[in-house]
Tab-separated table of C-alpha atoms and ligand atoms in Angstrom:
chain	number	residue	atom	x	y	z
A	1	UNK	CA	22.088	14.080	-1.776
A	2	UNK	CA	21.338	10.411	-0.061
A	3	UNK	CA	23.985	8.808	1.537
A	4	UNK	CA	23.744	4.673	0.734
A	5	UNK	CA	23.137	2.409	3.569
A	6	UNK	CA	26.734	0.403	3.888
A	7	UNK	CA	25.974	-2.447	2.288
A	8	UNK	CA	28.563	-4.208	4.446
A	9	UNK	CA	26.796	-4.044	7.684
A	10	UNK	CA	23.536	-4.269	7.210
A	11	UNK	CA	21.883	-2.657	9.989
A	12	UNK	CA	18.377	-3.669	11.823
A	13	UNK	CA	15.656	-1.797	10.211
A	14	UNK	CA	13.544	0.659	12.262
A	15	UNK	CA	11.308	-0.978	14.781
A	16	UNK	CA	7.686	-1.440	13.725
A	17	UNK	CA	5.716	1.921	12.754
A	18	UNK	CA	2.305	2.791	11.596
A	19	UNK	CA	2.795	5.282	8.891
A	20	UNK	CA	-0.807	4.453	7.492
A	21	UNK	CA	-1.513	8.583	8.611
A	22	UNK	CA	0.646	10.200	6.128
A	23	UNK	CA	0.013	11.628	2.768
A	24	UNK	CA	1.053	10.220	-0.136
A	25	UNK	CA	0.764	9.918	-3.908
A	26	UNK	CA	-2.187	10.322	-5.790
A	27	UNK	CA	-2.792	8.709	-8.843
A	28	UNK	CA	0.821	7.433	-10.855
A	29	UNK	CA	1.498	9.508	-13.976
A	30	UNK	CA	3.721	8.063	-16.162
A	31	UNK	CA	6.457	10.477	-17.218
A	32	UNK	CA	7.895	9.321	-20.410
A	33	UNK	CA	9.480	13.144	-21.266
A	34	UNK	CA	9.503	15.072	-18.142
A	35	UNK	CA	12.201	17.584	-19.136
A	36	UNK	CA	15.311	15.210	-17.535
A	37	UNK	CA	17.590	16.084	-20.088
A	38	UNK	CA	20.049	19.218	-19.038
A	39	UNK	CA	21.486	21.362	-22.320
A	40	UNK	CA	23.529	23.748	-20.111
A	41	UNK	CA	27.426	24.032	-19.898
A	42	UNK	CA	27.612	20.927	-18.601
A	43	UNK	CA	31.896	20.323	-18.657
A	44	UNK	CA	31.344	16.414	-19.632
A	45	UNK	CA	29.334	17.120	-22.885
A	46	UNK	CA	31.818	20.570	-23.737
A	47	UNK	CA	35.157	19.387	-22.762
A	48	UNK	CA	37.419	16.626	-24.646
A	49	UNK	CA	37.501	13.477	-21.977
A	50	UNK	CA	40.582	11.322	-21.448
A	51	UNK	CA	38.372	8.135	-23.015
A	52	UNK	CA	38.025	10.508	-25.830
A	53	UNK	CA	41.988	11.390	-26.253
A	54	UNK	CA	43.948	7.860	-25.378
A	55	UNK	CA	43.692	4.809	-26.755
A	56	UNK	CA	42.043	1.930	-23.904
A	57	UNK	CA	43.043	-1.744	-23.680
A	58	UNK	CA	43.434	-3.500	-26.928
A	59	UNK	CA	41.284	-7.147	-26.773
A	60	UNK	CA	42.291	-9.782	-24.904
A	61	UNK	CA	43.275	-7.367	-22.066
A	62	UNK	CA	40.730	-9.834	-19.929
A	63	UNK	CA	40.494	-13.133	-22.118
A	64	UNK	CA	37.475	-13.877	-19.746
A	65	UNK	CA	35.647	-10.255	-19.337
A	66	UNK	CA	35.063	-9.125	-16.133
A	67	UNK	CA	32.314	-6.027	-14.755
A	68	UNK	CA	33.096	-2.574	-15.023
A	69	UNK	CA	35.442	-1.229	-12.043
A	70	UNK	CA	33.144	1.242	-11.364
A	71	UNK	CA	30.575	-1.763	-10.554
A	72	UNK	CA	32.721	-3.137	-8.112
A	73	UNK	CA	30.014	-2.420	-5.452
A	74	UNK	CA	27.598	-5.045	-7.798
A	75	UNK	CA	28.791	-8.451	-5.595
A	76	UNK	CA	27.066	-10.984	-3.340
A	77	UNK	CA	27.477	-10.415	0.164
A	78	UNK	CA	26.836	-12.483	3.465
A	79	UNK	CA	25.868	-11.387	7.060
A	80	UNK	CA	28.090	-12.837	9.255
A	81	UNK	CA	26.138	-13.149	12.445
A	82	UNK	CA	23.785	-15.273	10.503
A	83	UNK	CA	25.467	-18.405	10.906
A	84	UNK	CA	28.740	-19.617	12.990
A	85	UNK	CA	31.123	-20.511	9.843
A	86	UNK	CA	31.215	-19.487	6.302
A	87	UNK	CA	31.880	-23.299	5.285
A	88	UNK	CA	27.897	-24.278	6.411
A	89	UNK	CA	26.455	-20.859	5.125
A	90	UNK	CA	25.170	-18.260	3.005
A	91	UNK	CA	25.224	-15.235	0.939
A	92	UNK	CA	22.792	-13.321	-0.888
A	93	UNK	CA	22.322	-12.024	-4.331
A	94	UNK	CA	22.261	-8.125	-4.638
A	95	UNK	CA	18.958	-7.979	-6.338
A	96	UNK	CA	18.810	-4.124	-6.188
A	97	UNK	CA	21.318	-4.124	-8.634
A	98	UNK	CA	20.019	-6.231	-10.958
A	99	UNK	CA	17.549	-5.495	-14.250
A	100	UNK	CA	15.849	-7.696	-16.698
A	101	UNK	CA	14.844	-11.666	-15.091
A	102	UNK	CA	18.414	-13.381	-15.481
A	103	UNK	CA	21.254	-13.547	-12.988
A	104	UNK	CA	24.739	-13.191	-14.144
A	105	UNK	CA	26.286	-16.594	-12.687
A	106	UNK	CA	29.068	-14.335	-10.737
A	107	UNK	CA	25.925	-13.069	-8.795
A	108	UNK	CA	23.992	-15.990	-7.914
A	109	UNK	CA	23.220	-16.472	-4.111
A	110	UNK	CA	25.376	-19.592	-2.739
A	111	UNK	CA	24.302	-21.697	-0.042
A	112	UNK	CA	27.093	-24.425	1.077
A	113	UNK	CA	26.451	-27.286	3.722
A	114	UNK	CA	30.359	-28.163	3.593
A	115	UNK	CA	31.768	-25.356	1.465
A	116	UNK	CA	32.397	-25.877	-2.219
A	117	UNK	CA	33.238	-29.388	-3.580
A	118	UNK	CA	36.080	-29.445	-6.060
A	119	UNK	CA	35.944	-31.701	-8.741
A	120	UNK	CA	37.358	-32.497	-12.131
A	121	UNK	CA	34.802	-33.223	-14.797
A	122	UNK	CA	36.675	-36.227	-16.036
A	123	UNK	CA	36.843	-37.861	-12.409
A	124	UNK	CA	32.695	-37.395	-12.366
A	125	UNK	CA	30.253	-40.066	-11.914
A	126	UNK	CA	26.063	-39.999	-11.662
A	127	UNK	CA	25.121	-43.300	-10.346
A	128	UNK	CA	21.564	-44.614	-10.587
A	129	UNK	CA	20.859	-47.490	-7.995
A	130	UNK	CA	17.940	-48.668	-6.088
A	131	UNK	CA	14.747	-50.131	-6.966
A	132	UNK	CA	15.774	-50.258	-10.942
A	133	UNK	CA	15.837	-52.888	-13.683
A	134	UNK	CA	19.729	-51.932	-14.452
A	135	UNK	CA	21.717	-49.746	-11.942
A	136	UNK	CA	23.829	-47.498	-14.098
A	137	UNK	CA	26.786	-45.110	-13.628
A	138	UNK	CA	27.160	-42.360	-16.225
A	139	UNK	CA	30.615	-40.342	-16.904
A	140	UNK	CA	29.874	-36.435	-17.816
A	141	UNK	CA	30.695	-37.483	-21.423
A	142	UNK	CA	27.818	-40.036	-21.288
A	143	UNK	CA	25.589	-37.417	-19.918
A	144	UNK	CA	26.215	-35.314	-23.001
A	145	UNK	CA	25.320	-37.558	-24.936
A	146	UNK	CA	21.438	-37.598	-24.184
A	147	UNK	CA	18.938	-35.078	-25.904
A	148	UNK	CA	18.863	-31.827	-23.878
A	149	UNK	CA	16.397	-28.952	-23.127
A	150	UNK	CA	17.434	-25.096	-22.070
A	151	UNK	CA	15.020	-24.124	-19.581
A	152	UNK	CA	15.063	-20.303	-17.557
A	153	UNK	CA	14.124	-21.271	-14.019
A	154	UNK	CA	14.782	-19.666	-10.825
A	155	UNK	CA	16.133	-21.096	-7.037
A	156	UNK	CA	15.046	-19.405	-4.024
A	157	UNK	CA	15.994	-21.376	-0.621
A	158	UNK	CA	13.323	-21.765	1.354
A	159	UNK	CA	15.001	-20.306	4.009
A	160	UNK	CA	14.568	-16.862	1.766
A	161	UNK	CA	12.876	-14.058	4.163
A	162	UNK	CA	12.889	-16.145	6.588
A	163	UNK	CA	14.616	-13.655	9.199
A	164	UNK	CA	11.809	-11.702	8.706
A	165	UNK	CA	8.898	-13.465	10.462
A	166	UNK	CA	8.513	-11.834	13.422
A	167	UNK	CA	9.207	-7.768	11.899
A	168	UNK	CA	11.501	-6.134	9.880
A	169	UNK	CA	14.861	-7.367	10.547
A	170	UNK	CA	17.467	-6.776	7.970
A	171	UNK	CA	18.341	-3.239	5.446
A	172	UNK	CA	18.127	-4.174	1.840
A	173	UNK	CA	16.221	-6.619	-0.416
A	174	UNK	CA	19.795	-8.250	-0.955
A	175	UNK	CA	19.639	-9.405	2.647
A	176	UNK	CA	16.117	-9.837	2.884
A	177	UNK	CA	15.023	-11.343	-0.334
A	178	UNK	CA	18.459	-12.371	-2.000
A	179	UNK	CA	18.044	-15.990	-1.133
A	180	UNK	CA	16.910	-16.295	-4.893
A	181	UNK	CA	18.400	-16.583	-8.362
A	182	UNK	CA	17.358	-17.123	-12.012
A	183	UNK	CA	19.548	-18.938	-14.722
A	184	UNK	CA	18.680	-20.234	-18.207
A	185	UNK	CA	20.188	-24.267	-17.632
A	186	UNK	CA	21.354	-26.778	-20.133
A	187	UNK	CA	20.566	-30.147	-18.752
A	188	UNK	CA	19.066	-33.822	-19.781
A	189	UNK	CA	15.642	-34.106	-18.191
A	190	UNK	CA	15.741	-36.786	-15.495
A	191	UNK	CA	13.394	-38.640	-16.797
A	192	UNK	CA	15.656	-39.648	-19.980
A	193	UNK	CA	17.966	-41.084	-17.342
A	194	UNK	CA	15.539	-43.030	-15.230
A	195	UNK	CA	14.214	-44.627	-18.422
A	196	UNK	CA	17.465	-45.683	-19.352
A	197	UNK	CA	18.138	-47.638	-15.621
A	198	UNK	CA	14.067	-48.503	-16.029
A	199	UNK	CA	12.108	-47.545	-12.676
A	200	UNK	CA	10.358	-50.660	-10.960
A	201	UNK	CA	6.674	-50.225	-10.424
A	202	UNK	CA	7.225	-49.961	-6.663
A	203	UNK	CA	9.963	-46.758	-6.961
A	204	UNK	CA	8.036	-43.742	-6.075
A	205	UNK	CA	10.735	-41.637	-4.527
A	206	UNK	CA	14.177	-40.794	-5.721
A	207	UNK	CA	17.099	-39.794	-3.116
A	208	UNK	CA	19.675	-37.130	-4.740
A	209	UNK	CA	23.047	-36.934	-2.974
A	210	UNK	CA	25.527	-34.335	-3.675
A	211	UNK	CA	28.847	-35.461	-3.598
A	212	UNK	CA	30.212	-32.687	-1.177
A	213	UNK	CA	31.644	-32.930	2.141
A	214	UNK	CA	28.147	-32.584	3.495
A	215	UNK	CA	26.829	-35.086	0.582
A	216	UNK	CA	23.517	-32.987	1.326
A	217	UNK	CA	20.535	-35.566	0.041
A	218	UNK	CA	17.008	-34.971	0.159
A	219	UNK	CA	13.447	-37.142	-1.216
A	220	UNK	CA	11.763	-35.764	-4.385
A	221	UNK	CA	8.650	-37.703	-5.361
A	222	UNK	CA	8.725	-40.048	-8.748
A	223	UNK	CA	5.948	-37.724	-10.323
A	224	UNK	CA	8.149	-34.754	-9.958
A	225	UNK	CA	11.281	-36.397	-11.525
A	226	UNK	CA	9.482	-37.687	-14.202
A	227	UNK	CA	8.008	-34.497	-14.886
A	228	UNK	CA	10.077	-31.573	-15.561
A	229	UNK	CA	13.384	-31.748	-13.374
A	230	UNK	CA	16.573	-32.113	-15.370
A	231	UNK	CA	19.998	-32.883	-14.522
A	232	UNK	CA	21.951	-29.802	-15.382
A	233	UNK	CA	25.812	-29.183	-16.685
A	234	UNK	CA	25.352	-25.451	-18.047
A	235	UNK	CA	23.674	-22.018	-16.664
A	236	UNK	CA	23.351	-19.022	-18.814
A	237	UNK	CA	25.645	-20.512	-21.709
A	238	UNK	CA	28.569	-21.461	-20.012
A	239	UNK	CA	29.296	-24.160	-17.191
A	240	UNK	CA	27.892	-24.541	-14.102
A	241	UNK	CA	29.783	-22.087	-11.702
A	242	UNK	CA	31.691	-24.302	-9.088
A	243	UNK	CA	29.492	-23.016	-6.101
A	244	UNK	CA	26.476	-23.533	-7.934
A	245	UNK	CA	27.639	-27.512	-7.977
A	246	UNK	CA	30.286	-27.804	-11.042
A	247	UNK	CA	29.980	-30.129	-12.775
A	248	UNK	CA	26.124	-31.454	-12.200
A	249	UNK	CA	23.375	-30.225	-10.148
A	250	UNK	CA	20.009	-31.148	-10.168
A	251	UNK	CA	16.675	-28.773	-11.341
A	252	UNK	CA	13.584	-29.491	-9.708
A	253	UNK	CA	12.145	-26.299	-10.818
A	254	UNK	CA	9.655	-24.405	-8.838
A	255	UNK	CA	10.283	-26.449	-5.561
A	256	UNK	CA	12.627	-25.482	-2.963
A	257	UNK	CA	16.195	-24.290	-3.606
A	258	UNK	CA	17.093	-27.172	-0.645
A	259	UNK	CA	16.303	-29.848	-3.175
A	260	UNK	CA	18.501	-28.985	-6.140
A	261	UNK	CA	21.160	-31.284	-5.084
A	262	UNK	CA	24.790	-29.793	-6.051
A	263	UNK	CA	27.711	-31.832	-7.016
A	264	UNK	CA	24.960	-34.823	-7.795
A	265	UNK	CA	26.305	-38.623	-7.649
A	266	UNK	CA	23.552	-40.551	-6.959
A	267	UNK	CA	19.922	-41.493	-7.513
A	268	UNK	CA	18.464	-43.739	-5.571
A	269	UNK	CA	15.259	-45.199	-6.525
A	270	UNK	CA	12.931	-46.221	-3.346
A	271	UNK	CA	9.436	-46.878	-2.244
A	272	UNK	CA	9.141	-44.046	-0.054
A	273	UNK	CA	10.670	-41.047	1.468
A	274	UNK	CA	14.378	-41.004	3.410
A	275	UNK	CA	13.421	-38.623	5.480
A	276	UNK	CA	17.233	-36.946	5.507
A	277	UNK	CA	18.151	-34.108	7.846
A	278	UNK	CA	16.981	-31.759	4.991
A	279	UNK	CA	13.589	-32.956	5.095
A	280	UNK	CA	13.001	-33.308	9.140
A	281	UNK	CA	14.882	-30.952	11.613
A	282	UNK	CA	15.279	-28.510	8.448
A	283	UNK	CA	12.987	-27.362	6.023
A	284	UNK	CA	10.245	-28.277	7.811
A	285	UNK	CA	7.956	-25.366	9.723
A	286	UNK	CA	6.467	-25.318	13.330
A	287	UNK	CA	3.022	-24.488	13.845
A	288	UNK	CA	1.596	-22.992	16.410
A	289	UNK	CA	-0.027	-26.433	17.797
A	290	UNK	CA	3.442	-27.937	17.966
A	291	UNK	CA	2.959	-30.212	14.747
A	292	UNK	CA	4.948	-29.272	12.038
A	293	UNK	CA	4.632	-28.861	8.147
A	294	UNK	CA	6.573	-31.504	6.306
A	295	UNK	CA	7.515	-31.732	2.734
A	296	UNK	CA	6.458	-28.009	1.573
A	297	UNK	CA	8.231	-28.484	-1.913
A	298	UNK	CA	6.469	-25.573	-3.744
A	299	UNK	CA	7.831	-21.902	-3.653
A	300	UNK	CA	4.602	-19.798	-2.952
A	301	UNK	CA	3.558	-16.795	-4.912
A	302	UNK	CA	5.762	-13.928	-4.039
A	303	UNK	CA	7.434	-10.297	-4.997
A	304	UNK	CA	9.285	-7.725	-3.975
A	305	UNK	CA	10.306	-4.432	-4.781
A	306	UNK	CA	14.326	-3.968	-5.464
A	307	UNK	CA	14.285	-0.295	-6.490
A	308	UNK	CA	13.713	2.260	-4.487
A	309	UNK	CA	15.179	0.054	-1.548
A	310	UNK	CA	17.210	0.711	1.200
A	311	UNK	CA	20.506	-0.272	-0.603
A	312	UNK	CA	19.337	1.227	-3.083
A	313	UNK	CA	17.733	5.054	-2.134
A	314	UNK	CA	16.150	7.867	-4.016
A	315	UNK	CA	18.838	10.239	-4.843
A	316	UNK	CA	17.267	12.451	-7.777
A	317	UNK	CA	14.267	13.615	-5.883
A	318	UNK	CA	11.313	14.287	-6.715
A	319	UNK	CA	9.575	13.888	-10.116
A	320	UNK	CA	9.992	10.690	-12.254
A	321	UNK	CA	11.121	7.856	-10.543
A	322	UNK	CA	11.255	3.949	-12.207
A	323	UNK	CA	9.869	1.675	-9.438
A	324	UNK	CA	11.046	-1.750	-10.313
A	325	UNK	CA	11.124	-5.743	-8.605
A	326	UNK	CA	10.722	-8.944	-9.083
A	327	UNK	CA	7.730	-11.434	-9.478
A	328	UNK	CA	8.108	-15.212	-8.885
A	329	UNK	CA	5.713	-18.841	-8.552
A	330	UNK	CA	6.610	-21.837	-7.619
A	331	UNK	CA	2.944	-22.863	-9.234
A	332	UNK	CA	3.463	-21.506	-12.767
A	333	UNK	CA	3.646	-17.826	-14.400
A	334	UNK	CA	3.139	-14.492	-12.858
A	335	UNK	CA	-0.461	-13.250	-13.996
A	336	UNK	CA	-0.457	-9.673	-12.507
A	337	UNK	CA	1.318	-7.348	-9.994
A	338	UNK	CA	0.331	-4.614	-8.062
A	339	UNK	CA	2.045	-2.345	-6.520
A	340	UNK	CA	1.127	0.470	-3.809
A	341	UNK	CA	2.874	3.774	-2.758
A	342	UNK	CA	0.562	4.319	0.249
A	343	UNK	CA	0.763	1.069	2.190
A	344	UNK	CA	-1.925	-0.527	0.333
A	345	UNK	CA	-4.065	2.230	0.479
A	346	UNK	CA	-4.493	2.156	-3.221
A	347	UNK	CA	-3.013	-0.096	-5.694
A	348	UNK	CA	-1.646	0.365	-9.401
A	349	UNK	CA	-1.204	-2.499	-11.919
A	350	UNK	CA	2.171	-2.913	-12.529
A	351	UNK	CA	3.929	-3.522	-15.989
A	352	UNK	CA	5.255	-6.542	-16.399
A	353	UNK	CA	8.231	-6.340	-19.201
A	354	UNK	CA	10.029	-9.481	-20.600
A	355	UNK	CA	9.609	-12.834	-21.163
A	356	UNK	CA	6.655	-14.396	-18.860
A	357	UNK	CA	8.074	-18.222	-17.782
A	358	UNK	CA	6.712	-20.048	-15.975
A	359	UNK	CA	8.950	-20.811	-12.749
A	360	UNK	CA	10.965	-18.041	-13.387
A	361	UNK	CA	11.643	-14.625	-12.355
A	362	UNK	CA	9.124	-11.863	-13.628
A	363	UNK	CA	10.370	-8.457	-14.099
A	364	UNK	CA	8.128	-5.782	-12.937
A	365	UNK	CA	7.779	-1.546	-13.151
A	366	UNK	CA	5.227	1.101	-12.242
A	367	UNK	CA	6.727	4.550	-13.363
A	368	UNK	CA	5.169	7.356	-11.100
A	369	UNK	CA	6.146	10.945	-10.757
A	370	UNK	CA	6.738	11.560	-6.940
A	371	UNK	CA	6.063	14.714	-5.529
A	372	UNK	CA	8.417	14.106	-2.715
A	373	UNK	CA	6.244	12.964	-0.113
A	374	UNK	CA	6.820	9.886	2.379
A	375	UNK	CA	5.819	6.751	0.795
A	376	UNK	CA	5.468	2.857	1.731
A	377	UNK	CA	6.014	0.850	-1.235
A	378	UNK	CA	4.840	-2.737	-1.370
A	379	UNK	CA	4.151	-5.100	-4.188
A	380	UNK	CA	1.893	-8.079	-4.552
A	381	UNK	CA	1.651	-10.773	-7.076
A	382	UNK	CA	-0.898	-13.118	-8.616
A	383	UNK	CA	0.074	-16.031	-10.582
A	384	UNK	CA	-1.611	-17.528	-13.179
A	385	UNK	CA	-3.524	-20.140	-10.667
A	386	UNK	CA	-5.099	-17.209	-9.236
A	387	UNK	CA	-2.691	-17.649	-5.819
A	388	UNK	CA	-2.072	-13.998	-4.349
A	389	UNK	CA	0.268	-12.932	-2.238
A	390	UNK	CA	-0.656	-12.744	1.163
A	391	UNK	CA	0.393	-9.726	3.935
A	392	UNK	CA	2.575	-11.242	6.868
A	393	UNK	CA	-0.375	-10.941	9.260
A	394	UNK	CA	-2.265	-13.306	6.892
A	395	UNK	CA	0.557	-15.235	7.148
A	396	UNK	CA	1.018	-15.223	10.901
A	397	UNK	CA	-2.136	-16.310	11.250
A	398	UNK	CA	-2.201	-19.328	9.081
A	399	UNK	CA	0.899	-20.533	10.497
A	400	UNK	CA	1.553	-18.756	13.909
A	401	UNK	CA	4.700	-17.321	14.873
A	402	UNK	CA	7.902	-20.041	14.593
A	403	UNK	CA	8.044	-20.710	11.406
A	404	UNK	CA	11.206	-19.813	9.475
A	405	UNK	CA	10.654	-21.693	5.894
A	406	UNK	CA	8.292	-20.047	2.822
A	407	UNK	CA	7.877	-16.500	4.303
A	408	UNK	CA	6.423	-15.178	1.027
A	409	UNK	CA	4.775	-12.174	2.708
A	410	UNK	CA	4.297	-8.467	1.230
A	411	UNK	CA	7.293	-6.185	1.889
A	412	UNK	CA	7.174	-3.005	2.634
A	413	UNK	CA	9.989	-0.302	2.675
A	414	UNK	CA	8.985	3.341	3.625
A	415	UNK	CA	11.181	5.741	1.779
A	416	UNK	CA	11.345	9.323	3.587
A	417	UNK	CA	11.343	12.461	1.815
A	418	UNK	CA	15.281	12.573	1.286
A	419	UNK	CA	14.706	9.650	-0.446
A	420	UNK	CA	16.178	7.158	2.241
A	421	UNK	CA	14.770	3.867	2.312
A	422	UNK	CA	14.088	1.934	5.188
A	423	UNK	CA	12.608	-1.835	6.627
A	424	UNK	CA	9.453	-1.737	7.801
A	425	UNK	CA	5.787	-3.588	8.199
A	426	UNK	CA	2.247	-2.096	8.056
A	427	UNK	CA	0.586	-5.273	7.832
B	1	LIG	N1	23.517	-29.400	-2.649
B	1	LIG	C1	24.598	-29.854	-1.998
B	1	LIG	N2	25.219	-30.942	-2.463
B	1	LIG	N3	25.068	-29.237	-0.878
B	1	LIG	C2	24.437	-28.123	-0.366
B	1	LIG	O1	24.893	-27.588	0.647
B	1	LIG	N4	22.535	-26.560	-0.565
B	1	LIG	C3	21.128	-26.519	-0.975
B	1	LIG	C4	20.999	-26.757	-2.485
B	1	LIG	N5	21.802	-27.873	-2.901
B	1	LIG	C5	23.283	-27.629	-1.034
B	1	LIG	C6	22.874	-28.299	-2.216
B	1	LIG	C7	20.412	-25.311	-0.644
B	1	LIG	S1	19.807	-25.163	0.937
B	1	LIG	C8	20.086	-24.382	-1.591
B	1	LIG	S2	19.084	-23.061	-1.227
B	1	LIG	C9	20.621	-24.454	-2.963
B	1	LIG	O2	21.436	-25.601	-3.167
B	1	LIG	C10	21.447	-23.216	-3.246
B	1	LIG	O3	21.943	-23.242	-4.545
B	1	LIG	P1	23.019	-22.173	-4.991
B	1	LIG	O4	24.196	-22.254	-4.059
B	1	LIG	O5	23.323	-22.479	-6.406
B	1	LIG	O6	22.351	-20.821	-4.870
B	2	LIG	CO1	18.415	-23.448	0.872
């Protein structure tokens, strides 16, 4: 048996190795019957179970349904040396528990700049104002009213992987990689709205402002808020969750998580950018000539691997194991990923299963049969521009060693042969 990593304190990963020496895989065989099923006296399948015998909860036991109790280790977590106060802070979605492209709202990653704003639908406004023919000021119910679009996008901060610049830093993909979530949203697009105030020839920016406590605002460009972002009320069915900016937040899919304004009040037409906190002492990246990059609004290309991973270990040994992770672009749909067992010795196609998106999560699997040897797993994606996925030191070198923003380089976790699985970087 594998013990789990504790989840709760995540430890540093081991230092940097080279484990490009060690044998590994051969070739992936798929193992779609490979004798898993047991038919011996197994006391589960022969004996009468007390599910069987007594009657369970009649409905409305939980008028709003809640996870399994035995899932009760399925939750976001934070790392609390990360930042000072949980009020201006984060947590992290647990991706290695997670199947299929969507995440279940209870699950999504939060990031707060002045904790959660509070507010009653009815007591709502979205003001327009700025360079527009007719300022306006819309109540929730007036927002309703407009034609709307359900759109699966995801959100991953920019800040994602960020802790991981230098070397492996932090045990599990949740911690890692969890900076990222993926909801279908029910929203107006923004464009609808801007018609309605009518946009004066010189407004090419728009500033969104949240309306909590750190009424968080940052620049999108005209062409982007014209084109597909949308003023949301509802993820995956149901309202917005409050941390994820009850009652209206703002989509500006594919672009960083930074600019989907929570809690959003106001749009302010302009002729160019605010340049907000958000968009000049953060979010912007230091290269190594001491300029910096400003205004990096796309997500790159960019995967990882969420099972095996070090929250979430081998235990059944050898033989047929489901590798599985997730493929995202900021740019448009994933096109293709690989994914190595041998630290990019060789690499396999993987299978990509579910509904292809563009700007949303991709769900991806290569089912091998290990023989129990050491392996490195990494993944790399393609999207449909043809943008691949670089290796950290391809990303070192384009943009030297300080930056903290758009780290979308290949993971790698080395899983031993008990099946452990642990943080580290070949390349
Ligand atoms: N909007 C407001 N009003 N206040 C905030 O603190 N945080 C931003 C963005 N929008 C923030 C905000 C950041 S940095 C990110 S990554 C996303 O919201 C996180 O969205 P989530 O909490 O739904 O995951
Ligand atoms: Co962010």
């Amino acid at each position: 048996m594998v013990s789990k990593t504790d989840p709760k304190t995540p430890g540093r990963a081991a230092s940097r190795r080279n484990f490009l020496k060690t044998g590994l895989l051969g070739g992936a065989a798929v193992a779609a019957s490979a004798g898993l099923a047991r038919a011996d006296g197994d006391p589960l399948i022969t004996e009468i179970q007390d599910w069987n015998r007594y009657l369970g909860d009649g409905v409305d036991a939980a008028p709003y349904g809640v996870p399994s109790e035995f899932e009760a280790q399925v939750v976001r977590r934070n790392v609390p040396w990360l930042t000072a106060d949980p009020v201006s802070s984060i947590n992290f979605t647990p991706l290695h528990e997670l199947d299929g492209i969507i995440t279940p709202n209870g699950l999504c990653f939060e990031r707060h700049h002045g904790g959660v704003a509070i507010i009653d639908p009815t007591e709502h406004r979205l003001m327009i104002n700025g360079l527009v023919d007719t300022p306006l000021v819309f109540t929730m119910e007036d927002l309703k009213r407009f034609p709307r679009e359900n759109r699966v996008y995801f959100l991953e901060c920019a800040a994602n992987t960020g802790m991981e610049w230098k070397g492996a830093q932090l045990n599990g993909c949740q911690f890692t990689h969890g900076m990222v979530h993926c909801v279908v949203y029910t929203g107006v697009p923004l464009r609808y709205l801007l018609e309605e105030a009518g946009v004066k020839t010189a407004g090419k920016w728009l500033l969104a402002e949240g309306a909590d406590a750190a009424a968080m605002s940052r620049s999108i460009p005209m062409e982007k808020a014209l084109d597909d972002c949308l003023v949301a009320f509802k993820m995956n069915g149901e309202a917005l969750r409050p941390e994820q900016g009850y009652p209206l937040r703002l989509c500006v899919p594919g672009w960083e998580g930074n600019m989907w304004v929570k809690w959003l009040r106001r749009l302010e037409v302009g002729d160019q950018p605010w340049a907000q906190r958000e968009e000049t002492s953060k979010y912007t990246d230091l290269l190594a000539d001491g300029k910096a990059r400003r205004h990096t609004f796309v997500m790159d290309v960019k995967s990882v691997i969420t099972s095996p991973s070090p929250q979430a270990p081998v235990t059944h040994g050898k033989g047929p194991l489901v590798i599985s992770g997730i493929a995202w672009s900021g740019s448009g749909t994933i096109k293709r990923v690989d994914v190595t067992i041998d630290g990019g010795r060789n690499w396999h196609e993987a299978r990509i299963d579910g509904p292809s998106l563009p700007k949303a999560l991709h769900r991806f699997y290569l089912d091998i049969n290990w023989d129990g040897s050491e392996m490195l797993l990494q993944s790399r994606a393609i999207d449909d521009q043809g943008l691949v996925q670089p290796t950290k030191n391809e990303l070192r070198a384009a943009r030297g060693g300080n930056s903290i923003y758009h780290n979308n380089g290949i993971q790698t976790w080395h899983v031993n042969t008990d099946g452990v699985v642990e943080n580290v970087e070949v390349s």
